[in-house]
Amino acid sequence: MAVPGEHHPAFEEYCECIFELAEDDMELIQARIADRLQVSRPAVSEMIRRMEHEGLVTNSEGISLTAKGAELAERVVRRHRLAECFLTDVLKLSWAEAHHEAGRWEHVISESVEQAMTRLLGNPTTCPHGNPIPGSAYQETDATPLAGCAIGTTFTVRRIPEELEFTPGLLEFLESSSIQPGHSGIITAVSPDGTLTLEIDGNHVGVGSFASERILVSA
Ligand SMILES: [Zn+2]
């Protein structure tokens, strides 16, 4: 039986998904949700109907979270990103493992564990990938897509948006190439197909346009 204030994990998952699609300025349509959650479109439309009934979303001109839905989303996203910090900083898991595990932890962390983690980690403002922790003291920095930088630009990585965290194999690639928040590099070449060559922490790596258009840096 549901305890008051607790939600079905599926509601949490959908609220989180809608929050993160909006965060990355993606179109809030059922097809995007189905792609991200890897479920069928009929399953999404059924769940959106249930969430409307629960007062978590509205679905008139596109899907959006109500105040109640946004509160639930922020709580789940906060716990996901805090868990990622804990799993990488304390347990030393890889980026990809941490992202995967945090997808489970986000549903079971209680208020008091959340507070203890926040304290232990020293009030982090972002996850290891640079995405803001809702409710933290995060301050927006002026970051631009890596793809907009010319040859010779030195840059510091700020943020790997959530969309890239869901792209298979990408977190492994970025971590092994040191393309991580706080690391600085220089653009050494741009090929006609938009692939950038970077030198970062002594590595020379090529980054395709899908990733470079999304990775945010300060130049
Ligand atoms: Zn993250």
Short mmCIF file of C-alpha atoms and ligand atoms in Angstrom, two decimals:
data_model
loop_
_atom_site.label_atom_id
_atom_site.label_comp_id
_atom_site.label_asym_id
_atom_site.label_seq_id
_atom_site.Cartn_x
_atom_site.Cartn_y
_atom_site.Cartn_z
CA MET A 1 0.00 0.00 0.00
CA ALA A 2 1.22 3.48 -0.84
CA VAL A 3 2.41 5.60 2.07
CA PRO A 4 1.12 9.21 1.84
CA GLY A 5 3.76 11.34 0.11
CA GLU A 6 5.22 8.32 -1.65
CA HIS A 7 4.72 7.73 -5.32
CA HIS A 8 4.70 4.83 -7.65
CA PRO A 9 8.24 4.57 -9.12
CA ALA A 10 6.74 4.84 -12.61
CA PHE A 11 5.29 8.27 -11.80
CA GLU A 12 8.71 9.32 -10.48
CA GLU A 13 10.40 8.01 -13.61
CA TYR A 14 8.04 9.88 -15.94
CA CYS A 15 8.20 13.14 -13.96
CA GLU A 16 12.01 12.93 -14.02
CA CYS A 17 12.00 12.23 -17.76
CA ILE A 18 9.71 15.18 -18.52
CA PHE A 19 11.84 17.45 -16.30
CA GLU A 20 15.05 16.40 -18.04
CA LEU A 21 13.65 16.72 -21.57
CA ALA A 22 12.53 20.25 -20.69
CA GLU A 23 15.95 20.99 -19.16
CA ASP A 24 17.61 20.06 -22.48
CA ASP A 25 15.02 22.12 -24.43
CA MET A 26 13.64 19.03 -26.10
CA GLU A 27 10.14 18.83 -27.49
CA LEU A 28 7.72 17.55 -24.86
CA ILE A 29 5.83 15.01 -26.90
CA GLN A 30 4.98 11.40 -26.13
CA ALA A 31 7.41 10.07 -28.76
CA ARG A 32 10.39 11.69 -26.97
CA ILE A 33 9.29 10.19 -23.65
CA ALA A 34 8.88 6.77 -25.26
CA ASP A 35 12.43 7.00 -26.72
CA ARG A 36 14.02 8.10 -23.46
CA LEU A 37 12.25 5.53 -21.29
CA GLN A 38 12.37 2.81 -23.94
CA VAL A 39 8.71 2.00 -23.67
CA SER A 40 5.95 1.87 -26.29
CA ARG A 41 3.93 4.92 -27.27
CA PRO A 42 0.64 3.39 -26.09
CA ALA A 43 2.27 2.78 -22.69
CA VAL A 44 3.27 6.45 -22.56
CA SER A 45 -0.18 7.73 -23.46
CA GLU A 46 -1.76 5.46 -20.85
CA MET A 47 0.67 6.68 -18.19
CA ILE A 48 0.20 10.34 -19.14
CA ARG A 49 -3.56 9.86 -18.68
CA ARG A 50 -2.98 8.41 -15.22
CA MET A 51 -0.61 11.24 -14.33
CA GLU A 52 -3.17 13.83 -15.45
CA HIS A 53 -5.66 12.12 -13.18
CA GLU A 54 -3.14 12.33 -10.29
CA GLY A 55 -2.58 16.05 -10.99
CA LEU A 56 1.09 15.56 -11.95
CA VAL A 57 0.92 16.77 -15.57
CA THR A 58 -1.27 18.73 -17.93
CA ASN A 59 -1.58 17.66 -21.53
CA SER A 60 -3.29 20.35 -23.56
CA GLU A 61 -0.70 22.04 -25.79
CA GLY A 62 2.12 19.59 -25.15
CA ILE A 63 2.90 17.86 -21.89
CA SER A 64 3.97 19.86 -18.88
CA LEU A 65 4.45 19.20 -15.20
CA THR A 66 2.05 20.79 -12.72
CA ALA A 67 3.49 22.33 -9.55
CA LYS A 68 2.93 18.95 -7.86
CA GLY A 69 4.63 17.09 -10.73
CA ALA A 70 7.54 19.53 -10.75
CA GLU A 71 8.06 19.06 -7.02
CA LEU A 72 8.18 15.29 -7.44
CA ALA A 73 10.50 15.60 -10.47
CA GLU A 74 12.91 17.88 -8.62
CA ARG A 75 13.08 15.50 -5.71
CA VAL A 76 13.87 12.51 -7.93
CA VAL A 77 16.38 14.44 -10.05
CA ARG A 78 18.06 15.78 -6.90
CA ARG A 79 18.39 12.25 -5.48
CA HIS A 80 19.67 10.91 -8.82
CA ARG A 81 22.36 13.57 -9.07
CA LEU A 82 23.36 13.32 -5.41
CA ALA A 83 23.58 9.54 -5.76
CA GLU A 84 25.83 10.00 -8.81
CA CYS A 85 28.14 12.23 -6.73
CA PHE A 86 28.23 9.66 -3.95
CA LEU A 87 28.81 6.72 -6.30
CA THR A 88 31.68 8.44 -8.14
CA ASP A 89 33.32 10.46 -5.34
CA VAL A 90 32.98 8.04 -2.45
CA LEU A 91 32.56 4.61 -4.06
CA LYS A 92 34.77 5.45 -7.08
CA LEU A 93 32.44 3.93 -9.64
CA SER A 94 32.81 4.97 -13.28
CA TRP A 95 30.55 7.64 -14.75
CA ALA A 96 28.52 5.13 -16.68
CA GLU A 97 28.04 2.78 -13.71
CA ALA A 98 27.11 5.68 -11.45
CA HIS A 99 24.50 6.95 -13.90
CA HIS A 100 22.99 3.48 -14.18
CA GLU A 101 22.97 2.77 -10.43
CA ALA A 102 21.63 6.22 -9.59
CA GLY A 103 18.59 5.39 -11.71
CA ARG A 104 17.68 2.87 -9.01
CA TRP A 105 18.86 4.78 -5.94
CA GLU A 106 16.76 7.82 -6.86
CA HIS A 107 13.60 5.88 -5.91
CA VAL A 108 14.72 4.59 -2.51
CA ILE A 109 16.68 7.45 -0.92
CA SER A 110 14.72 8.95 2.00
CA GLU A 111 14.67 12.54 3.16
CA SER A 112 17.11 11.84 5.99
CA VAL A 113 19.53 9.86 3.80
CA GLU A 114 19.36 12.66 1.23
CA GLN A 115 20.30 15.20 3.90
CA ALA A 116 23.13 13.01 5.20
CA MET A 117 24.51 12.55 1.67
CA THR A 118 24.33 16.28 1.01
CA ARG A 119 26.29 16.94 4.21
CA LEU A 120 28.87 14.23 3.58
CA LEU A 121 29.45 15.44 0.02
CA GLY A 122 29.78 19.09 1.10
CA ASN A 123 26.60 20.48 -0.51
CA PRO A 124 27.40 19.71 -4.16
CA THR A 125 25.66 21.95 -6.71
CA THR A 126 25.98 19.64 -9.72
CA CYS A 127 26.21 15.96 -10.55
CA PRO A 128 29.61 14.66 -11.79
CA HIS A 129 28.47 15.53 -15.32
CA GLY A 130 27.85 19.17 -14.40
CA ASN A 131 24.04 19.09 -14.37
CA PRO A 132 22.50 21.23 -11.60
CA ILE A 133 21.16 19.60 -8.45
CA PRO A 134 17.64 21.04 -7.92
CA GLY A 135 17.38 22.92 -4.65
CA SER A 136 21.18 23.36 -4.32
CA ALA A 137 23.03 26.69 -4.45
CA TYR A 138 23.81 26.12 -8.17
CA GLN A 139 24.41 29.26 -10.18
CA GLU A 140 24.04 29.36 -13.93
CA THR A 141 27.36 29.90 -15.74
CA ASP A 142 27.56 31.26 -19.27
CA ALA A 143 28.38 28.10 -21.16
CA THR A 144 28.20 27.60 -24.93
CA PRO A 145 28.19 24.44 -27.07
CA LEU A 146 31.65 23.07 -27.80
CA ALA A 147 30.67 22.90 -31.48
CA GLY A 148 30.63 26.71 -31.72
CA CYS A 149 34.34 27.05 -30.81
CA ALA A 150 36.93 27.83 -33.51
CA ILE A 151 40.35 26.17 -33.95
CA GLY A 152 42.76 27.41 -31.31
CA THR A 153 40.05 28.12 -28.73
CA THR A 154 40.90 27.05 -25.22
CA PHE A 155 37.88 25.95 -23.25
CA THR A 156 36.83 24.47 -19.93
CA VAL A 157 34.16 21.77 -19.92
CA ARG A 158 31.09 22.82 -17.89
CA ARG A 159 28.31 20.40 -18.54
CA ILE A 160 27.43 17.08 -20.20
CA PRO A 161 23.63 17.39 -20.64
CA GLU A 162 21.39 14.55 -19.58
CA GLU A 163 20.62 13.62 -23.21
CA LEU A 164 24.25 12.54 -23.63
CA GLU A 165 24.15 10.52 -20.41
CA PHE A 166 21.51 8.39 -22.11
CA THR A 167 23.51 7.92 -25.31
CA PRO A 168 25.00 4.41 -25.19
CA GLY A 169 28.77 4.36 -24.77
CA LEU A 170 29.16 8.10 -24.59
CA LEU A 171 29.82 8.49 -20.86
CA GLU A 172 32.57 5.85 -21.09
CA PHE A 173 34.14 7.71 -24.01
CA LEU A 174 33.96 11.13 -22.33
CA GLU A 175 35.38 9.86 -19.04
CA SER A 176 38.25 7.98 -20.67
CA SER A 177 39.04 11.08 -22.78
CA SER A 178 38.94 13.43 -19.72
CA ILE A 179 36.12 15.44 -21.31
CA GLN A 180 34.73 16.19 -17.87
CA PRO A 181 33.56 19.32 -16.05
CA GLY A 182 36.48 21.44 -14.86
CA HIS A 183 38.95 20.00 -17.39
CA SER A 184 40.44 22.43 -19.92
CA GLY A 185 41.55 21.78 -23.47
CA ILE A 186 42.17 23.35 -26.85
CA ILE A 187 40.56 22.77 -30.25
CA THR A 188 43.25 21.68 -32.67
CA ALA A 189 41.23 20.81 -35.80
CA VAL A 190 37.73 20.91 -37.26
CA SER A 191 36.88 18.51 -40.06
CA PRO A 192 34.26 19.23 -42.77
CA ASP A 193 31.75 16.82 -41.17
CA GLY A 194 31.94 18.84 -37.95
CA THR A 195 34.16 16.46 -35.99
CA LEU A 196 36.38 18.44 -33.63
CA THR A 197 39.84 17.33 -32.59
CA LEU A 198 40.72 18.35 -29.06
CA GLU A 199 43.75 18.19 -26.92
CA ILE A 200 42.68 17.71 -23.33
CA ASP A 201 44.82 16.49 -20.42
CA GLY A 202 47.42 15.29 -22.94
CA ASN A 203 44.87 13.21 -24.91
CA HIS A 204 44.10 13.93 -28.57
CA VAL A 205 40.50 12.99 -29.24
CA GLY A 206 37.92 13.43 -31.94
CA VAL A 207 34.40 14.45 -30.90
CA GLY A 208 31.55 14.02 -33.40
CA SER A 209 28.95 16.71 -33.97
CA PHE A 210 26.16 14.98 -32.01
CA ALA A 211 28.21 15.28 -28.82
CA SER A 212 30.00 18.55 -29.60
CA GLU A 213 26.70 20.36 -30.28
CA ARG A 214 25.52 19.35 -26.81
CA ILE A 215 28.60 19.50 -24.55
CA LEU A 216 28.66 22.91 -22.87
CA VAL A 217 31.96 24.73 -22.28
CA SER A 218 33.18 28.14 -21.28
CA ALA A 219 35.67 29.45 -23.83
ZN ZN B 1 24.68 13.14 -14.16
#
